[in-house]
Coordinates of C-alpha atoms in Angstrom, one line a residue:
M1 CA 40.8 -24.4 -4.1
R2 CA 37.5 -24.9 -5.7
I3 CA 35.6 -25.6 -3.4
K4 CA 36.3 -23.4 -1.4
A5 CA 35.8 -20.3 -2.8
L6 CA 32.0 -22.6 -4.1
L7 CA 31.3 -22.7 -0.6
L8 CA 32.6 -19.1 -0.2
A9 CA 30.2 -17.4 -2.6
A10 CA 27.3 -19.7 -1.7
L11 CA 28.1 -18.4 2.1
V12 CA 28.2 -14.5 0.7
F13 CA 25.0 -15.2 -1.3
A14 CA 23.2 -16.7 1.8
T15 CA 24.4 -13.8 4.0
M16 CA 22.7 -11.3 1.2
L17 CA 19.5 -12.8 1.5
W18 CA 19.4 -12.6 5.1
G19 CA 20.4 -9.0 5.3
C20 CA 17.6 -8.9 2.9
S21 CA 14.7 -10.7 4.1
P22 CA 11.7 -9.1 5.9
E23 CA 12.1 -8.1 9.7
P24 CA 9.7 -10.7 11.4
T25 CA 6.1 -9.0 12.6
A26 CA 4.9 -9.3 15.8
E27 CA 2.4 -11.8 16.6
I28 CA -0.5 -9.5 18.4
A29 CA -1.2 -5.9 16.5
A30 CA -3.1 -3.7 19.0
T31 CA -4.6 -0.5 16.7
T32 CA -4.3 2.3 19.8
L33 CA -2.9 2.9 23.4
P34 CA -6.1 1.3 25.3
V35 CA -5.3 -2.1 24.1
Y36 CA -2.2 -2.0 23.2
Q37 CA -1.0 -1.1 26.3
F38 CA -3.7 -3.7 27.9
T39 CA -2.6 -6.6 25.7
L40 CA 1.4 -5.6 26.3
R41 CA 0.7 -6.1 30.3
L42 CA -1.7 -9.2 29.8
C43 CA 1.7 -10.8 27.5
Q44 CA 4.5 -10.4 30.2
D45 CA 7.0 -13.3 30.6
T46 CA 4.8 -14.6 27.3
G47 CA 8.0 -14.3 24.5
I48 CA 4.6 -12.6 23.1
R49 CA 5.6 -10.2 20.6
V50 CA 3.4 -7.0 20.6
T51 CA 3.1 -3.7 17.9
R52 CA 0.6 -0.5 18.0
L53 CA -0.2 0.3 14.7
V54 CA -1.4 4.1 15.5
T55 CA 0.8 6.3 17.1
E56 CA 0.3 9.1 15.6
S57 CA -1.3 12.0 18.2
V58 CA -4.8 12.0 17.3
S59 CA -7.8 12.6 18.9
C60 CA -10.5 10.8 16.3
L61 CA -9.9 7.8 13.8
H62 CA -13.3 8.9 11.7
D63 CA -10.9 9.3 8.8
Y64 CA -7.5 7.7 9.7
S65 CA -5.5 5.9 7.3
L66 CA -2.9 3.3 7.9
N67 CA 0.5 3.9 6.5
V68 CA 2.4 1.4 4.4
S69 CA 4.2 -0.1 7.5
Q70 CA 1.4 -0.1 9.7
V71 CA -1.2 -2.6 7.4
R72 CA 2.6 -4.3 6.8
A73 CA 2.9 -4.9 10.4
A74 CA -1.1 -5.1 11.4
E75 CA -1.3 -8.0 7.7
G76 CA 1.6 -10.3 9.7
A77 CA -0.2 -10.3 12.9
Q78 CA -2.2 -13.1 14.2
V79 CA -3.9 -11.6 16.1
I80 CA -5.3 -8.6 15.7
V81 CA -6.7 -6.9 18.8
Q82 CA -9.7 -4.2 18.4
S83 CA -10.9 -1.2 20.5
G84 CA -14.3 -1.6 18.7
M85 CA -17.6 -0.3 18.2
G86 CA -16.8 0.9 14.8
L87 CA -13.5 3.0 15.9
E88 CA -11.8 0.6 13.5
D89 CA -13.7 1.6 10.2
F90 CA -11.0 2.5 8.7
M91 CA -9.3 -0.9 8.8
A92 CA -12.4 -3.3 7.4
D93 CA -10.7 -4.2 4.7
I94 CA -7.8 -6.0 6.8
L95 CA -9.4 -7.0 9.2
A96 CA -12.3 -9.6 7.8
D97 CA -10.5 -12.1 6.7
G98 CA -8.1 -11.8 10.3
Q99 CA -8.1 -14.0 13.6
I100 CA -9.6 -10.3 15.5
I101 CA -10.4 -9.4 19.5
D102 CA -13.0 -6.8 20.2
S103 CA -12.9 -5.4 23.4
S104 CA -15.6 -3.8 23.2
A105 CA -18.0 -7.1 23.5
G106 CA -20.4 -7.1 26.7
I107 CA -20.4 -3.1 26.5
E108 CA -23.3 -1.3 26.5
P109 CA -22.6 1.6 24.1
V110 CA -23.9 5.2 24.8
H111 CA -25.1 7.6 22.7
C112 CA -22.7 10.2 21.6
H113 CA -23.5 13.5 22.5
H114 CA -22.3 16.0 19.9
D115 CA -23.4 18.1 17.6
D116 CA -21.6 17.5 14.2
H117 CA -18.6 20.3 12.2
G118 CA -16.3 18.3 9.7
H119 CA -17.5 14.6 9.9
A120 CA -19.8 14.3 7.2
G121 CA -20.7 10.7 7.0
H122 CA -19.5 9.8 10.0
N123 CA -22.3 11.1 12.5
H124 CA -21.6 7.4 14.9
E125 CA -24.4 6.3 16.8
Q126 CA -23.2 5.3 19.1
D127 CA -19.5 6.5 21.3
P128 CA -16.2 3.9 21.1
H129 CA -14.4 5.8 23.3
I130 CA -15.5 3.7 25.5
W131 CA -11.3 3.1 28.0
L132 CA -11.5 6.7 29.0
S133 CA -14.2 4.7 31.9
P134 CA -11.2 3.0 33.9
E135 CA -14.2 0.5 34.5
K136 CA -15.3 -0.4 30.7
A137 CA -11.5 -0.8 30.5
K138 CA -11.7 -3.4 32.8
T139 CA -14.0 -5.3 31.0
M140 CA -11.5 -4.4 27.7
A141 CA -9.0 -6.0 30.1
D142 CA -11.4 -9.5 31.0
N143 CA -12.6 -9.3 27.0
I144 CA -8.9 -9.2 26.0
C145 CA -7.4 -12.0 28.2
Q146 CA -10.1 -14.3 26.9
G147 CA -9.6 -13.9 23.4
L148 CA -5.7 -14.0 24.3
C149 CA -6.5 -17.3 25.8
K150 CA -8.2 -19.0 22.9
Y151 CA -5.5 -18.3 20.9
F152 CA -2.2 -19.0 22.8
P153 CA -4.4 -21.4 25.4
E154 CA -0.5 -22.1 26.4
H155 CA 0.2 -18.8 28.9
R156 CA -3.7 -18.8 29.9
D157 CA -2.3 -19.3 33.5
T158 CA 0.1 -16.1 32.6
F159 CA -2.6 -14.1 31.4
Q160 CA -4.7 -14.7 34.1
M161 CA -2.3 -13.8 36.3
N162 CA -1.4 -10.5 34.3
L163 CA -5.1 -9.9 34.2
S164 CA -4.9 -9.9 38.3
G165 CA -2.6 -6.9 37.9
L166 CA -4.1 -4.6 35.3
L167 CA -7.5 -5.1 37.0
A168 CA -6.2 -3.4 40.1
D169 CA -4.1 -0.9 38.6
L170 CA -7.4 0.1 37.1
D171 CA -9.7 -0.6 40.2
A172 CA -6.9 1.9 41.5
L173 CA -7.2 4.5 39.0
Q174 CA -11.4 4.6 39.1
A175 CA -10.3 5.3 42.9
Y176 CA -8.0 7.8 42.4
G177 CA -10.6 10.1 39.7
E178 CA -13.4 9.6 42.7
Q179 CA -11.1 10.5 45.0
Q180 CA -9.5 13.6 43.8
L181 CA -13.4 14.7 42.0
A182 CA -15.1 14.7 45.5
Q183 CA -15.3 18.1 46.2
L184 CA -16.4 19.8 43.2
S185 CA -17.6 23.1 43.1
C186 CA -19.1 22.4 39.7
R187 CA -19.9 19.1 37.7
E188 CA -20.9 20.3 34.6
L189 CA -18.8 20.1 31.1
I190 CA -18.8 21.7 27.9
T191 CA -16.7 19.5 25.6
F192 CA -14.5 20.3 21.9
H193 CA -15.1 17.5 21.0
D194 CA -17.6 14.0 21.0
G195 CA -15.5 11.9 23.6
F196 CA -16.3 12.5 26.6
A197 CA -19.1 11.0 27.9
Y198 CA -17.2 7.7 30.0
Y199 CA -15.5 9.4 31.1
A200 CA -18.5 12.1 32.3
E201 CA -20.2 8.7 33.7
A202 CA -17.1 7.3 35.3
F203 CA -17.1 10.0 37.8
D204 CA -20.7 11.4 38.1
L205 CA -20.3 14.7 36.0
H206 CA -22.5 16.4 33.5
L207 CA -21.6 16.4 29.8
V208 CA -23.7 20.1 29.2
K209 CA -22.8 19.6 25.3
A210 CA -20.6 18.1 23.4
I211 CA -19.0 19.8 19.9
E212 CA -17.1 18.0 17.6
E213 CA -15.0 20.9 16.0
E214 CA -12.2 20.6 13.1
S215 CA -10.0 23.8 12.0
G216 CA -12.4 24.7 8.5
S217 CA -15.3 23.7 10.1
E218 CA -16.1 25.4 13.4
A219 CA -19.0 26.0 15.0
S220 CA -21.5 28.2 13.3
A221 CA -22.0 32.1 14.9
Q222 CA -25.8 30.9 16.1
E223 CA -24.4 27.6 17.5
L224 CA -21.3 29.9 19.4
I225 CA -24.4 32.1 20.3
E226 CA -25.9 29.2 22.7
L227 CA -22.8 27.7 23.9
I228 CA -22.1 31.6 25.8
E229 CA -25.8 31.1 26.9
L230 CA -24.8 27.7 28.4
V231 CA -21.9 28.4 29.8
R232 CA -23.6 31.7 31.8
T233 CA -26.4 29.6 32.3
H234 CA -25.0 27.3 34.3
D235 CA -21.9 29.4 35.2
L236 CA -19.5 27.6 34.2
P237 CA -15.8 28.5 35.5
A238 CA -13.7 26.6 32.2
I239 CA -14.9 24.7 28.8
F240 CA -12.5 22.3 27.9
T241 CA -11.0 21.4 23.8
E242 CA -9.0 18.4 23.0
C243 CA -5.8 17.7 22.9
N244 CA -5.5 17.7 19.7
G245 CA -8.7 19.0 18.8
S246 CA -9.2 23.2 16.8
V247 CA -9.3 26.1 20.5
S248 CA -10.8 28.5 18.1
A249 CA -14.9 28.7 18.9
A250 CA -13.4 27.8 23.0
D251 CA -11.3 31.2 22.9
I252 CA -14.2 32.8 21.3
I253 CA -16.5 31.7 24.5
A254 CA -13.3 32.2 26.4
R255 CA -13.6 36.3 25.9
E256 CA -17.3 36.4 25.9
T257 CA -17.7 34.7 28.6
G258 CA -14.1 34.7 30.9
A259 CA -14.3 30.8 31.3
S260 CA -11.2 29.3 30.8
V261 CA -10.3 26.9 28.5
Y262 CA -8.5 23.4 29.3
S263 CA -7.4 20.8 27.3
L264 CA -8.4 16.9 28.2
D265 CA -6.4 13.8 26.8
M266 CA -8.3 11.6 25.1
A267 CA -5.7 8.7 26.3
M268 CA -6.5 7.0 22.7
A269 CA -2.4 7.9 21.6
G270 CA 1.1 9.3 23.5
D271 CA 3.0 7.3 25.5
D272 CA 0.5 5.6 28.4
Y273 CA -3.0 5.5 29.2
F274 CA -3.0 5.7 33.0
T275 CA -0.6 8.9 32.7
A276 CA -3.5 10.7 30.8
M277 CA -6.3 9.2 32.5
R278 CA -4.5 10.9 35.5
R279 CA -3.7 13.8 34.2
N280 CA -7.6 14.4 32.7
I281 CA -8.5 13.6 35.9
D282 CA -6.1 16.4 37.4
T283 CA -7.2 19.0 35.0
I284 CA -10.6 18.6 35.8
K285 CA -10.1 19.4 39.5
E286 CA -8.1 21.8 38.7
A287 CA -10.9 24.2 36.4
L288 CA -13.4 22.9 38.2
G289 CA -13.0 22.5 42.4

């Protein structure tokens, strides 16, 4: 009886330890929606688990900081996939000693086109929002694939096969944008976020002005006058805010000029990169068609 009691106690103790053990961490952690979705596609049929670190609806990561669970996920991952070009500066301490796949490798950056409001010390010289160009997104996907092949060589063939399908989808996205936006009556943009330079380049649009505006640091009266004049000079039918950004200055300009205000998505958060990108294309067509 004593032996049975000891065995039972040991079993209960082991069960308690099992129940209190931390959940297993992901083998790969990806920072934002685009790199997460590309990595997830590439890892199909490999058994490799991928988690996304930034899941909130955010328009930029200038002042972002990871919460405790996100830090644990990043520190527990075998590999971290980042977008690159300084977008993940907030993770510098975590990235310093880890195995990193930088999806921006080899991509020629463009300079930001913005007047900065509210980001003192964060006036980036290069624009990190490379995924908004389907062609550059293809380079990102290829970079991620090469990194995965390096760290998980046993799945090389699967990664390469999955890459082919992902690149085909990105080609289809580019073709959709070109077809939908081919006959626009206006190809000029004023945006209230500094991240749409690659998007404009991808679809032959001209970014006249980009204003980086946050609540409490809106455009000045002088800047509003300048923007109103730009809208009138270029006879713009619409101006564009970012779906998670401030709309205060845009609303003032709309009242003064009669231009409509539309919202674009950075495709950095949310549920699906391709849905966000196609929605942006459809919005541009409706606004400027």
